[in-house]
Short mmCIF file of C-alpha atoms in Angstrom, two decimals:
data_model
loop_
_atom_site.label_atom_id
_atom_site.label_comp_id
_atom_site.label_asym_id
_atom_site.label_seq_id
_atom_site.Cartn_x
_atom_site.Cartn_y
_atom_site.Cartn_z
CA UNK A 386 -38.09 28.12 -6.07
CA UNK A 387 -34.38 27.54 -6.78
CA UNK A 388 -30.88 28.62 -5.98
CA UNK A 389 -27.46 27.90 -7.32
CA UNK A 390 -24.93 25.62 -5.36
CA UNK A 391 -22.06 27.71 -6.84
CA UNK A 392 -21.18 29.78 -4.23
CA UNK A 393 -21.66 26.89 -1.79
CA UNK A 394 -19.13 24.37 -4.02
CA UNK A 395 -16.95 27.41 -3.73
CA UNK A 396 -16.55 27.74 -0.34
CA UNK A 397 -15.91 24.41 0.38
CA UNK A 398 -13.29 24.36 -2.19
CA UNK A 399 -11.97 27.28 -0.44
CA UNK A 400 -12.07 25.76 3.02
CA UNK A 401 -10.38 22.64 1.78
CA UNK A 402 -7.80 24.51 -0.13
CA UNK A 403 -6.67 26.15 3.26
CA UNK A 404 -7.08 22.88 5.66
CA UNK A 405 -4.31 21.59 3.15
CA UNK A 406 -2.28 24.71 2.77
CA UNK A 407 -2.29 24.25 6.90
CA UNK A 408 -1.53 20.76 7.36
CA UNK A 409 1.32 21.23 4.68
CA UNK A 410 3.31 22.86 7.77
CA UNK A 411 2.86 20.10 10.05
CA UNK A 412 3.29 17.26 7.21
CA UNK A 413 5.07 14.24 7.09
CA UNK A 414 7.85 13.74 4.94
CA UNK A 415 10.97 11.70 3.96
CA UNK A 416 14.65 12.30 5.13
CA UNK A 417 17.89 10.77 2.99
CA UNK A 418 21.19 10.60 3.66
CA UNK A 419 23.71 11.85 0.81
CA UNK A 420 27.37 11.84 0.53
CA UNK A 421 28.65 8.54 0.93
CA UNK A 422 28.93 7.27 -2.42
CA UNK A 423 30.48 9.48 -5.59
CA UNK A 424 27.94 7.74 -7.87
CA UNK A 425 24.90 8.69 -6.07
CA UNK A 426 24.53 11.87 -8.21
CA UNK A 427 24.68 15.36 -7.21
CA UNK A 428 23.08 16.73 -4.07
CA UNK A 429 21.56 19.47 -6.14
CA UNK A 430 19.81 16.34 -7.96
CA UNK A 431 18.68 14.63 -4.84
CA UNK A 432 16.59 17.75 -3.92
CA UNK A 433 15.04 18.15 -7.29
CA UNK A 434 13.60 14.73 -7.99
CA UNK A 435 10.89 16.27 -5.80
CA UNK A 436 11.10 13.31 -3.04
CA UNK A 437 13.01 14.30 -0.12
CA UNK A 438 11.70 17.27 2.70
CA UNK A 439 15.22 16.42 4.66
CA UNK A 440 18.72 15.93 3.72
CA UNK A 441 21.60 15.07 5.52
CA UNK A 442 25.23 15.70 4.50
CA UNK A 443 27.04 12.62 5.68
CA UNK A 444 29.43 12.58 7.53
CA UNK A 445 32.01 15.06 10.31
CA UNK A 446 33.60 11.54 10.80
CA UNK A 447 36.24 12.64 13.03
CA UNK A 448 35.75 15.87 16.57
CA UNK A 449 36.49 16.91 19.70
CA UNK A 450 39.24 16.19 21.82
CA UNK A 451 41.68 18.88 20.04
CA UNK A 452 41.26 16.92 16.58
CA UNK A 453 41.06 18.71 13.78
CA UNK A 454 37.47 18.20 12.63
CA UNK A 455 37.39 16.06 9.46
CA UNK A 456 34.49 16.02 6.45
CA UNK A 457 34.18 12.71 4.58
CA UNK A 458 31.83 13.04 1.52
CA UNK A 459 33.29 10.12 -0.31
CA UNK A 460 33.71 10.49 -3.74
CA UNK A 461 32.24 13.90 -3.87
CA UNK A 462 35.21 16.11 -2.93
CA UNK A 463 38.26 14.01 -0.81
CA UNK A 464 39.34 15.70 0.84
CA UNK A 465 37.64 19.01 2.34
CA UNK A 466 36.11 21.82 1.53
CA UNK A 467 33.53 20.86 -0.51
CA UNK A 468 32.59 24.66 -0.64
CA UNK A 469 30.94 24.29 -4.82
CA UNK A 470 28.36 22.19 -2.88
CA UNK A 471 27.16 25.48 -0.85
CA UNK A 472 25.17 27.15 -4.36
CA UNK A 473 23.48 23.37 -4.06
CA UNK A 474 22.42 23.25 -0.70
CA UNK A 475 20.95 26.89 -1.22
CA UNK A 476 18.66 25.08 -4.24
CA UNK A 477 17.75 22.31 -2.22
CA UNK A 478 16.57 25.03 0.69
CA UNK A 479 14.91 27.08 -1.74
CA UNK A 480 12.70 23.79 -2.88
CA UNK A 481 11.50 23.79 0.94
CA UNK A 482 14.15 21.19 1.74
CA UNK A 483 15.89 21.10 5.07
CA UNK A 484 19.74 20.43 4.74
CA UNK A 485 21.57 19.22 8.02
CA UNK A 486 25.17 18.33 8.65
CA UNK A 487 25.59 14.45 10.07
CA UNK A 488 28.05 14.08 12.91
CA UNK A 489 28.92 10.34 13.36
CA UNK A 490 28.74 7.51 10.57
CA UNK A 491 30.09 4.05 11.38
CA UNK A 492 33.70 4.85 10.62
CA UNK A 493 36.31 7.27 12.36
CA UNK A 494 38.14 8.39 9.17
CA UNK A 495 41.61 9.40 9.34
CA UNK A 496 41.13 10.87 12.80
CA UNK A 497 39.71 9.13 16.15
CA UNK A 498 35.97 8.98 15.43
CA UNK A 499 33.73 11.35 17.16
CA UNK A 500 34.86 11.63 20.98
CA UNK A 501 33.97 14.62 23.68
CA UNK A 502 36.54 14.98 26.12
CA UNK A 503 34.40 17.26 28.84
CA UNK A 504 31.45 19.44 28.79
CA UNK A 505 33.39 22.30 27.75
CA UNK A 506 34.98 20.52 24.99
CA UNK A 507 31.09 19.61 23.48
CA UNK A 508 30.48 23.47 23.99
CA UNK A 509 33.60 24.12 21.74
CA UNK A 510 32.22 21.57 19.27
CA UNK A 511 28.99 23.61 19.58
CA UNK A 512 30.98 26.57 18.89
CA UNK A 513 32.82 25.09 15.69
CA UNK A 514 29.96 23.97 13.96
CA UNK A 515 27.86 27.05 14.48
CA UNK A 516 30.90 29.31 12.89
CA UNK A 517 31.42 27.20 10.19
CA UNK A 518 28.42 25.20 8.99
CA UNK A 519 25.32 27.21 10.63
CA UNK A 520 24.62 31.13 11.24
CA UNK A 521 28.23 31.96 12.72
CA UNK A 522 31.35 33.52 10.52
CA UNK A 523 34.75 31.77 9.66
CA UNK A 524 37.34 32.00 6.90
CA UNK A 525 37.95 28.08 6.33
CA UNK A 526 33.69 26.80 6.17
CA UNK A 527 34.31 23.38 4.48
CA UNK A 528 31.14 24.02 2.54
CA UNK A 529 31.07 27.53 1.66
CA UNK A 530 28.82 30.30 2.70
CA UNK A 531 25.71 28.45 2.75
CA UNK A 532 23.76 28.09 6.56
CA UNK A 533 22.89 24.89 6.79
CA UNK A 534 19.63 24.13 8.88
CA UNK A 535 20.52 21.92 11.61
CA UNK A 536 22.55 19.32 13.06
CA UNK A 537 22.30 15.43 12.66
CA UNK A 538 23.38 13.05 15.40
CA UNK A 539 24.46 10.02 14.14
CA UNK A 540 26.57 9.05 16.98
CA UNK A 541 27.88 4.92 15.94
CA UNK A 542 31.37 5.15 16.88
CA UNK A 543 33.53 6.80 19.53
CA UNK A 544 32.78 8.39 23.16
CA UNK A 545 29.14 8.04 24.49
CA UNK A 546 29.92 11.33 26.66
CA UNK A 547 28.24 14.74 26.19
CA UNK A 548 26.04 14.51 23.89
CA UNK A 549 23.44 16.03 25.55
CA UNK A 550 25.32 18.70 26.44
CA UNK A 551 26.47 19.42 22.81
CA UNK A 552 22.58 19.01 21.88
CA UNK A 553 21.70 21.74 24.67
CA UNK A 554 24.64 24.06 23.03
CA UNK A 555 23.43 23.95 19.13
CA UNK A 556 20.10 24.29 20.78
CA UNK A 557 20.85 27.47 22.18
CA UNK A 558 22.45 28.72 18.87
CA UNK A 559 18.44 29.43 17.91
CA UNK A 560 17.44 32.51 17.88
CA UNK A 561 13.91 34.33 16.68
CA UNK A 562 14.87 35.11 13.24
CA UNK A 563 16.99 31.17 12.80
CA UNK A 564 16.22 28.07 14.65
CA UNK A 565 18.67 25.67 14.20
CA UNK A 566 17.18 22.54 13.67
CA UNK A 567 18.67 18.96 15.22
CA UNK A 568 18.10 15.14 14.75
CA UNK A 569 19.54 12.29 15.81
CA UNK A 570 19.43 8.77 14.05
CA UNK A 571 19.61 6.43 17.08
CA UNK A 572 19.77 2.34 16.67
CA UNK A 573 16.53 0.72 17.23
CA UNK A 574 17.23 -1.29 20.69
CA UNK A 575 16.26 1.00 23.85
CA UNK A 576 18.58 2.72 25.06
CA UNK A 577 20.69 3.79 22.40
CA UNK A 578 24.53 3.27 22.93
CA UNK A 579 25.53 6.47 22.19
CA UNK A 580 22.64 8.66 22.12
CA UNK A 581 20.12 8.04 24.88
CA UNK A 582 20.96 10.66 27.16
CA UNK A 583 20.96 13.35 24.69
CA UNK A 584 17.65 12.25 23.32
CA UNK A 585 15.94 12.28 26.92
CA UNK A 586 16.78 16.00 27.09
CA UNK A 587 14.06 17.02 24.51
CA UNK A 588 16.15 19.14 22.03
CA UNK A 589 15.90 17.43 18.72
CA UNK A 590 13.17 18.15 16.93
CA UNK A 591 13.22 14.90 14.80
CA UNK A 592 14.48 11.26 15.86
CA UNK A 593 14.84 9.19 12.60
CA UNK A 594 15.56 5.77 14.36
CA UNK A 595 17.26 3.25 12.67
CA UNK A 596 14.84 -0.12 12.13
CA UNK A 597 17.27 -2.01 10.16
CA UNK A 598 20.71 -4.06 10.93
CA UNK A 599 19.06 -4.70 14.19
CA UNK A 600 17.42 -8.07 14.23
CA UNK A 601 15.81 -6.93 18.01
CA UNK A 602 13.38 -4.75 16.27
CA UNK A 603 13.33 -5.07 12.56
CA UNK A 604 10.75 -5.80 10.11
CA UNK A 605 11.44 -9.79 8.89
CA UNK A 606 9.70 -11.45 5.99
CA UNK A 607 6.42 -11.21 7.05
CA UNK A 608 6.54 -10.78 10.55
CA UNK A 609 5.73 -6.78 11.65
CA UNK A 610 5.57 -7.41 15.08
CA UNK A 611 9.59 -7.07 16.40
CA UNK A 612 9.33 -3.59 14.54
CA UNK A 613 5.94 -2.42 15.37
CA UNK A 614 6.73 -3.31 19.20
CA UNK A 615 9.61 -0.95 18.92
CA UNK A 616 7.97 1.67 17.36
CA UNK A 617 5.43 1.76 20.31
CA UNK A 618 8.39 2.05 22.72
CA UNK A 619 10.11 4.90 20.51
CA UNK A 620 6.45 6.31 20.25
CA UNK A 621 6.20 7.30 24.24
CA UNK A 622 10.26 7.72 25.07
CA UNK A 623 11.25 10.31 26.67
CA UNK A 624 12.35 13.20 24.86
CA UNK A 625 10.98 12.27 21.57
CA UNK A 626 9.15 14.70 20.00
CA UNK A 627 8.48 13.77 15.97
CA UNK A 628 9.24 10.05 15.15
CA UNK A 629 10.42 9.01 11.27
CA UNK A 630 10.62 5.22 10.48
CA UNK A 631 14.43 4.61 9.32
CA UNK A 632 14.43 2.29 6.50
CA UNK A 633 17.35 1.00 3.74
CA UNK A 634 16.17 2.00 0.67
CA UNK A 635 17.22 -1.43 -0.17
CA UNK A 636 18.18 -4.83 0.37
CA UNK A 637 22.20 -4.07 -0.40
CA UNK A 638 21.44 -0.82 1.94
CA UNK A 639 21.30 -3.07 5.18
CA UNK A 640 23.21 -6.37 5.39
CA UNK A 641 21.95 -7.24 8.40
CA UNK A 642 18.07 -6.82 6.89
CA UNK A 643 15.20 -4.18 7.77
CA UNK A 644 14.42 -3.96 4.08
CA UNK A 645 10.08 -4.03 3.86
CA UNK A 646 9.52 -3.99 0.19
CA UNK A 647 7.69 -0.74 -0.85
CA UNK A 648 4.12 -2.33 -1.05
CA UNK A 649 4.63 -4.10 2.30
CA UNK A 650 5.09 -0.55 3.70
CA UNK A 651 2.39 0.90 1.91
CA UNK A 652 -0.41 -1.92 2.77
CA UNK A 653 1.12 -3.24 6.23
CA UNK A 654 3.53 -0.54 7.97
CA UNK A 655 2.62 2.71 7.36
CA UNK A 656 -1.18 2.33 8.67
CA UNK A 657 0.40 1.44 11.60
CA UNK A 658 2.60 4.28 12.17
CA UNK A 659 1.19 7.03 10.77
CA UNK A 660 -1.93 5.76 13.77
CA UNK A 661 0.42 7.38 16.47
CA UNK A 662 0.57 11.21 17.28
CA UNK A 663 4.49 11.60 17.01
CA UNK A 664 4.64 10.05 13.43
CA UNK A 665 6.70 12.37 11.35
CA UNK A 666 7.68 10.29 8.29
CA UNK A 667 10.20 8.00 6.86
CA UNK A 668 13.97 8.28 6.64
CA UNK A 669 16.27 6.18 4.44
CA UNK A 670 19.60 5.19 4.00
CA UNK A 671 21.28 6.00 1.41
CA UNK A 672 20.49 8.42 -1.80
CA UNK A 673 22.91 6.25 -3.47
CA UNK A 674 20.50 3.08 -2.95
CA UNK A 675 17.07 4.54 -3.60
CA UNK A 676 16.55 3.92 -6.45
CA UNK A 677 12.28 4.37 -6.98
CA UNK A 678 11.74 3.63 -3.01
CA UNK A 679 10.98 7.12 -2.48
CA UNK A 680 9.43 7.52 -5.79
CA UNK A 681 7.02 4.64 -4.66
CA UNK A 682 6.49 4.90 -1.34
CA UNK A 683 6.07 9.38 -1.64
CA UNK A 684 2.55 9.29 -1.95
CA UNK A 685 1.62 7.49 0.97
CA UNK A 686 4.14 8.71 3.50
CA UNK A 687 1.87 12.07 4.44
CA UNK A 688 -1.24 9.62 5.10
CA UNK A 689 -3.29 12.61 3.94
CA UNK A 690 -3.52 13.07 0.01
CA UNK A 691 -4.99 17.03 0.37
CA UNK A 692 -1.45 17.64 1.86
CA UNK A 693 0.68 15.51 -0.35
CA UNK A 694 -1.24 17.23 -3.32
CA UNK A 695 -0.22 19.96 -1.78
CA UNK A 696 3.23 19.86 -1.54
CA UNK A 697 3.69 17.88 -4.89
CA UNK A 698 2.40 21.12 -6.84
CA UNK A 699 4.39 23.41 -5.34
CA UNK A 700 7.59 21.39 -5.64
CA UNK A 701 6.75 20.93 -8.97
CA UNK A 702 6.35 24.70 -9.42
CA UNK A 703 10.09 24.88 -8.05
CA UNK A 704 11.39 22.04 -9.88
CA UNK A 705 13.20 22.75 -13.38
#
């Protein structure tokens, strides 16, 4: 008496095939920051080397308080609007890629940095951003007539006032048919400086914290522990909901050091944090300095090869 195993092999094929095509949805990833070097290549580029599931525009240096709101891209387009980069961002978002606008950076620009005078003046900020870089209408959007996906908060200079409440205000922008998306890249010591209150509230969907340039709670040569500690606070803070590991994406990337060589990551970090429930990925700073660090580290972000398999043929479907 005999039968065939065919039809069995086939239906666990089948059933494997759709536990990755599920887990693709909830799947971690890696975010980059673009826009603050000219030679870092095009945006366009960025999203089609396949590595990135996030990318933020950096940086709206300079709001609120009546300024006029000013976009620094660096050598890309000085100054404002940038608008040939909207055709780009609609590639990248066709590839699957989120594209967010970054609020903040480290520098004020030409204005006063990124200040909130009142409650009302974050709702006007809300406003502003929604009309001209997300769902809303205007005649002047710096970067053309492509929505964007979310908001970044990368709050390093300035007020430490209303965040929250411009958090609550972009938050309520969503709607059934678009959510718009938010993030904030908080430094590693708890509390933030900037940025605590507005992460307690709940409303960004990722927190790409910033392990490096912060000697507190930083990977050093090997010694994991300052950085692992932290990531077990950041793990079960209030208001976090999906937690990415903010890395340089090399040693020039972070004076102040954070850099974990991509191996160390691979064998010694990411085991680690990929262990805890809120582990959403990795985020690094800058496009201009990753060089292969996403290229190496890709494969091993997700922690699940079905999904990374996953998502690598269908990018690579979508990739020229």
């Amino acid at each position: 008496m005999g039968f065939s195993l065919q039809p069995l092999f086939l239906a666990i094929i089948s059933l494997l095939m759709i536990s990755a095509l599920t887990r693709s949805s909830e799947a971690a990833g890696i975010a980059v920051y673009w826009g603050q070097n000219g030679n870092e290549g095009s945006l366009e580029g960025a999203c089609r080397s396949g590595n990135y599931d996030y990318v933020n525009i950096a940086f709206l240096v300079s709001f609120g308080s009546g300024q006029t709101p000013e976009l620094n891209l660096a050598g890309h387009c000085i100054p404002s609007p940038c608008t040939f980069l909207s055709s780009e961002i609609e590639v990248c978002q066709s590839l699957g890629i989120k594209v967010f606008l970054s609020l903040g950076g480290s520098s004020p620009g030409q204005g006063r940095g990124q200040i909130l005078a009142s409650p009302e003046d974050a709702r006007d900020v809300a406003a502003y951003l929604w009309n001209n870089y997300l769902g809303g209408q205007s005649d002047s959007r710096p970067l053309g007539a492509a929505v964007l996906d979310g908001i970044d908060f990368d709050i390093e200079y300035g007020s430490n006032l209303y965040w929250d409440v411009l958090a609550e205000a972009l938050f309520n922008y969503s709607t059934a048919e678009r959510k718009v998306y938010l993030s904030a890249a908080p430094q590693c010591p708890i509390p933030d400086d900037y940025l605590d209150t507005a992460i307690q509230t709940g409303f960004f969907d990722y927190v790409w914290v910033q392990f490096y340039n912060n000697a507190p709670c930083q990977y050093t040569s090997g010694d994991p522990s300052k950085l692992f500690a932290s990531w077990d606070q950041w793990a079960s803070y209030t208001g976090v909901n999906t937690l990415f590991l903010g890395l340089p994406a090399a040693e020039a990337a972070a004076p102040s050091g954070g850099y974990i060589p991509p191996e160390v990551l691979v064998e010694q970090i990411l085991p680690v944090v990929q262990s805890y429930p809120k582990y959403g990925g990795v985020m690094l700073w800058s496009r201009y300095y990753d060089q292969n660090y996403s290229t190496a580290i890709r494969p091993y972000v997700n922690g699940d090869p079905l999904t990374y398999t996953t998502k690598s043929v269908k990018k690579s479907h979508a990739v020229a």
